[in-house]
Short mmCIF file of C-alpha atoms in Angstrom, two decimals:
data_model
loop_
_atom_site.label_atom_id
_atom_site.label_comp_id
_atom_site.label_asym_id
_atom_site.label_seq_id
_atom_site.Cartn_x
_atom_site.Cartn_y
_atom_site.Cartn_z
CA MET A 1 105.74 76.42 265.09
CA ALA A 2 108.06 79.42 265.47
CA ARG A 3 107.96 82.99 266.63
CA GLN A 4 110.44 85.80 266.12
CA ILE A 5 111.85 87.30 269.32
CA LEU A 6 113.19 90.85 269.09
CA VAL A 7 114.67 92.49 272.17
CA ILE A 8 115.94 96.08 272.12
CA LYS A 9 117.71 97.77 275.02
CA THR A 10 117.03 101.49 274.84
CA ASP A 11 117.75 104.63 276.91
CA LYS A 12 114.05 105.54 276.76
CA SER A 13 111.41 105.45 279.47
CA GLU A 14 108.50 103.01 279.41
CA GLU A 15 106.22 105.92 278.51
CA GLU A 16 108.38 106.94 275.55
CA ILE A 17 108.59 103.36 274.24
CA ASN A 18 104.81 102.97 274.53
CA LYS A 19 104.26 106.23 272.59
CA ILE A 20 106.63 105.18 269.81
CA MET A 21 105.13 101.71 269.48
CA LEU A 22 101.53 103.00 269.58
CA GLY A 23 102.29 105.36 266.67
CA PHE A 24 103.97 102.52 264.77
CA LEU A 25 101.05 100.12 265.31
CA GLU A 26 98.43 102.67 264.28
CA LYS A 27 100.38 103.70 261.18
CA ASN A 28 100.71 100.06 260.05
CA GLY A 29 97.07 99.12 260.67
CA TYR A 30 97.39 96.79 263.62
CA LYS A 31 94.39 96.07 265.83
CA ASN A 32 93.48 94.03 268.92
CA LYS A 33 92.44 90.44 268.50
CA LYS A 34 91.93 87.28 270.48
CA TYR A 35 94.20 84.47 269.12
CA ASN A 36 94.19 81.00 270.70
CA LYS A 37 93.34 82.47 274.14
CA GLU A 38 96.07 85.12 273.74
CA GLU A 39 95.54 88.83 273.42
CA VAL A 40 97.56 89.85 270.36
CA LEU A 41 97.99 92.70 267.93
CA VAL A 42 97.25 91.76 264.33
CA LYS A 43 97.68 93.26 260.89
CA ASN A 44 95.12 91.56 258.68
CA ALA A 45 96.05 89.86 255.47
CA VAL A 46 95.19 90.80 251.94
CA PRO A 47 93.54 87.54 250.75
CA GLY A 48 95.65 85.72 248.19
CA PHE A 49 98.64 88.03 248.67
CA THR A 50 99.73 88.20 252.32
CA SER A 51 99.32 86.40 255.66
CA PRO A 52 98.15 87.89 258.98
CA GLN A 53 100.98 89.40 261.02
CA TYR A 54 100.75 88.92 264.80
CA MET A 55 102.63 90.74 267.52
CA LYS A 56 102.94 90.90 271.31
CA ILE A 57 104.86 93.64 273.06
CA TYR A 58 106.61 93.64 276.47
CA ILE A 59 108.29 96.61 278.14
CA LYS A 60 110.24 97.26 281.30
CA ASP A 61 113.07 99.59 282.35
CA GLY A 62 114.02 100.76 278.85
CA VAL A 63 113.83 97.25 277.39
CA LEU A 64 111.42 96.44 274.56
CA LYS A 65 110.60 92.85 273.66
CA VAL A 66 108.52 92.08 270.57
CA VAL A 67 107.20 88.63 269.81
CA ALA A 68 106.16 88.55 266.14
CA PHE A 69 104.98 85.88 263.76
CA ILE A 70 102.86 85.17 260.73
CA LYS A 71 100.40 82.35 260.26
CA ALA A 72 100.37 80.50 256.98
CA PHE A 73 99.09 77.08 256.03
CA GLY A 74 97.88 76.61 259.62
CA LYS A 75 101.32 77.13 261.19
CA GLU A 76 103.18 79.97 262.87
CA TYR A 77 106.40 81.26 261.36
CA GLY A 78 109.00 83.74 262.39
CA VAL A 79 111.77 85.02 260.10
CA ASP A 80 113.85 82.00 259.16
CA SER A 81 115.53 80.52 256.07
CA ASP A 82 112.73 78.05 255.36
CA TYR A 83 111.23 78.50 251.88
CA VAL A 84 107.66 78.06 253.19
CA ALA A 85 105.65 81.31 253.11
CA CYS A 86 108.76 83.22 252.00
CA VAL A 87 106.87 86.33 250.85
CA PRO A 88 104.92 86.91 254.17
CA LYS A 89 108.17 86.18 256.06
CA LYS A 90 109.89 88.91 254.07
CA GLU A 91 107.16 91.32 255.11
CA LEU A 92 107.55 90.28 258.76
CA LYS A 93 111.31 90.82 258.47
CA GLY A 94 110.54 94.31 257.17
CA ILE A 95 108.40 95.02 260.22
CA ILE A 96 111.14 93.78 262.61
CA ASN A 97 113.75 95.94 260.82
CA SER A 98 111.43 98.97 260.95
CA ILE A 99 111.14 98.64 264.71
CA ILE A 100 114.93 98.42 265.06
CA VAL A 101 115.28 101.59 262.97
CA LEU A 102 112.60 103.33 265.04
CA PHE A 103 114.77 103.02 268.13
CA ASN A 104 118.04 103.66 266.26
CA ALA A 105 119.36 100.57 268.01
CA SER A 106 122.93 99.42 267.57
CA ASP A 107 123.76 95.70 267.04
CA GLU A 108 125.02 95.26 270.62
CA ASN A 109 121.65 96.39 271.99
CA VAL A 110 119.60 94.05 269.78
CA ILE A 111 118.64 90.43 270.24
CA ASN A 112 116.85 89.11 267.12
CA ARG A 113 116.14 85.38 267.32
CA ASN A 114 113.76 82.82 265.92
CA THR A 115 112.42 80.29 268.41
CA SER A 116 112.77 77.51 265.88
CA ASP A 117 116.54 77.98 266.19
CA LYS A 118 118.01 75.52 268.74
CA THR A 119 120.27 78.30 270.10
CA ALA A 120 117.30 80.64 270.60
CA SER A 121 115.14 80.76 273.69
CA ASN A 122 111.77 82.24 274.43
CA GLU A 123 113.21 83.42 277.69
CA ASP A 124 116.41 85.33 278.30
CA SER A 125 118.04 86.21 281.60
CA SER A 126 118.36 89.84 280.50
CA ILE A 127 114.65 90.25 279.80
CA GLU A 128 113.00 88.52 282.69
CA GLY A 129 110.07 90.26 284.37
CA LEU A 130 108.96 92.27 281.35
CA LYS A 131 105.23 93.09 281.48
CA GLU A 132 103.01 92.90 278.40
CA ALA A 133 102.02 96.26 276.97
CA LYS A 134 98.32 96.74 276.24
CA TYR A 135 97.06 99.00 273.48
CA SER A 136 93.53 99.85 272.45
CA LEU A 137 93.62 99.83 268.70
CA ASN A 138 90.12 100.13 267.42
CA PRO A 139 90.45 101.58 263.90
CA ASP A 140 88.43 104.69 263.04
CA MET A 141 85.84 103.56 260.52
CA LYS A 142 85.97 106.79 258.50
CA ALA A 143 86.03 104.84 255.25
CA SER A 144 82.71 103.14 256.11
CA ALA A 145 81.04 106.50 256.74
CA ILE A 146 82.33 107.91 253.44
CA ILE A 147 81.33 104.81 251.46
CA SER A 148 77.83 104.86 252.90
CA PHE A 149 77.36 108.55 252.04
CA VAL A 150 78.74 108.14 248.52
CA LEU A 151 76.53 105.07 247.86
CA GLY A 152 73.52 107.02 249.13
CA ILE A 153 74.20 109.88 246.70
CA ILE A 154 74.97 107.60 243.73
CA MET A 155 71.93 105.39 244.23
CA LEU A 156 69.72 108.47 244.57
CA LEU A 157 71.01 109.74 241.20
CA CYS A 158 70.47 106.31 239.65
CA ILE A 159 66.71 106.72 240.22
CA PHE A 160 66.69 109.08 237.20
CA ILE A 161 68.65 106.78 234.88
CA PRO A 162 68.11 103.19 233.69
CA PHE A 163 69.64 100.92 236.33
CA PRO A 164 68.92 97.28 237.26
CA LEU A 165 66.48 97.34 240.20
CA TYR A 166 67.87 94.20 241.89
CA LEU A 167 71.37 95.67 241.82
CA ALA A 168 70.16 99.02 243.10
CA ILE A 169 68.46 97.36 246.08
CA ILE A 170 71.58 95.32 246.91
CA LEU A 171 73.87 98.39 246.76
CA ALA A 172 71.42 100.54 248.80
CA ILE A 173 71.23 97.87 251.52
CA ALA A 174 75.01 97.52 251.46
CA GLY A 175 75.22 101.25 252.10
CA ILE A 176 73.06 100.90 255.19
CA VAL A 177 75.15 98.02 256.56
CA VAL A 178 78.45 99.80 255.93
CA GLY A 179 77.07 103.01 257.40
CA ALA A 180 76.15 101.21 260.63
CA SER A 181 79.86 100.55 261.30
CA GLY A 182 80.73 104.13 260.26
CA VAL A 183 78.48 105.49 263.07
CA LYS A 184 81.25 104.56 265.49
CA SER A 185 83.78 106.69 263.62
CA SER A 186 84.72 110.36 263.88
CA LEU A 187 82.51 110.95 260.82
CA LYS A 188 79.32 109.87 262.63
CA ALA A 189 77.15 112.61 261.11
CA LEU A 190 78.24 111.73 257.56
CA SER A 191 77.51 108.08 258.25
CA ILE A 192 74.04 108.87 259.57
CA ILE A 193 73.28 110.92 256.45
CA GLY A 194 74.51 108.00 254.32
CA ILE A 195 72.24 105.57 256.15
CA ILE A 196 69.22 107.87 255.69
CA LEU A 197 69.94 108.29 252.01
CA CYS A 198 70.43 104.57 251.44
CA SER A 199 67.26 103.83 253.37
CA ILE A 200 65.30 106.24 251.16
CA ASP A 201 66.89 104.68 248.09
CA THR A 202 66.02 101.17 249.30
CA LEU A 203 62.36 102.09 249.81
CA ILE A 204 62.11 103.75 246.41
CA TYR A 205 63.69 100.80 244.63
CA VAL A 206 61.71 98.22 246.52
CA PHE A 207 58.42 99.98 245.71
CA GLY A 208 59.59 100.28 242.15
CA PHE A 209 60.35 96.56 242.05
CA ILE A 210 56.93 95.73 243.51
CA GLY A 211 55.26 98.04 240.96
CA MET A 212 57.08 96.31 238.13
CA ILE A 213 56.00 92.85 239.38
CA LEU A 214 52.36 94.00 239.70
CA SER A 215 52.35 95.47 236.21
CA ILE A 216 53.54 92.19 234.81
CA ILE A 217 50.95 90.16 236.75
CA MET A 218 48.07 92.49 235.87
#
């Protein structure tokens, strides 16, 4: 098990560091998550292509400490020379480097270590007493609202053209489910319209399916 430890000494206030990091986390799609009893920030994986990227942030008196790691094959990895999970590690290294660039930090103000290295330590006398920064990163579910609305329109139009009933019912119900999460977004009204449309579509297709079954029986 290993985690990457990045420490940057800056001339910025705690408020400024928080603002910069919040913007960075939002831009890169991180969100809050509970991980093995820890509160972490996570960037979800693309199945089959990447691994989840985890991060914890500590700030005090112009000092930023980032603990970052990926999880692959059931183990935690920082940025090291091991060939295991080399592609996700490369992505993590890119994240670390991006944070360094964000603060325009010179080499003498940066500590970048992997805890699997015998010379590295999870603690450092220069960064004692840092407090963990807390961010509320609940992503805006705009996409869900849009998808629900679009599905509602499409499935309504499909009533007038030949379309498999079972597939229509599945898609209409999916639109309702997706729309439910979109209600919490800034496009609440659009999501509600999508849910209504998909509900109407579902009823029409269900009655159509029942009618088809009855016609076969009778």
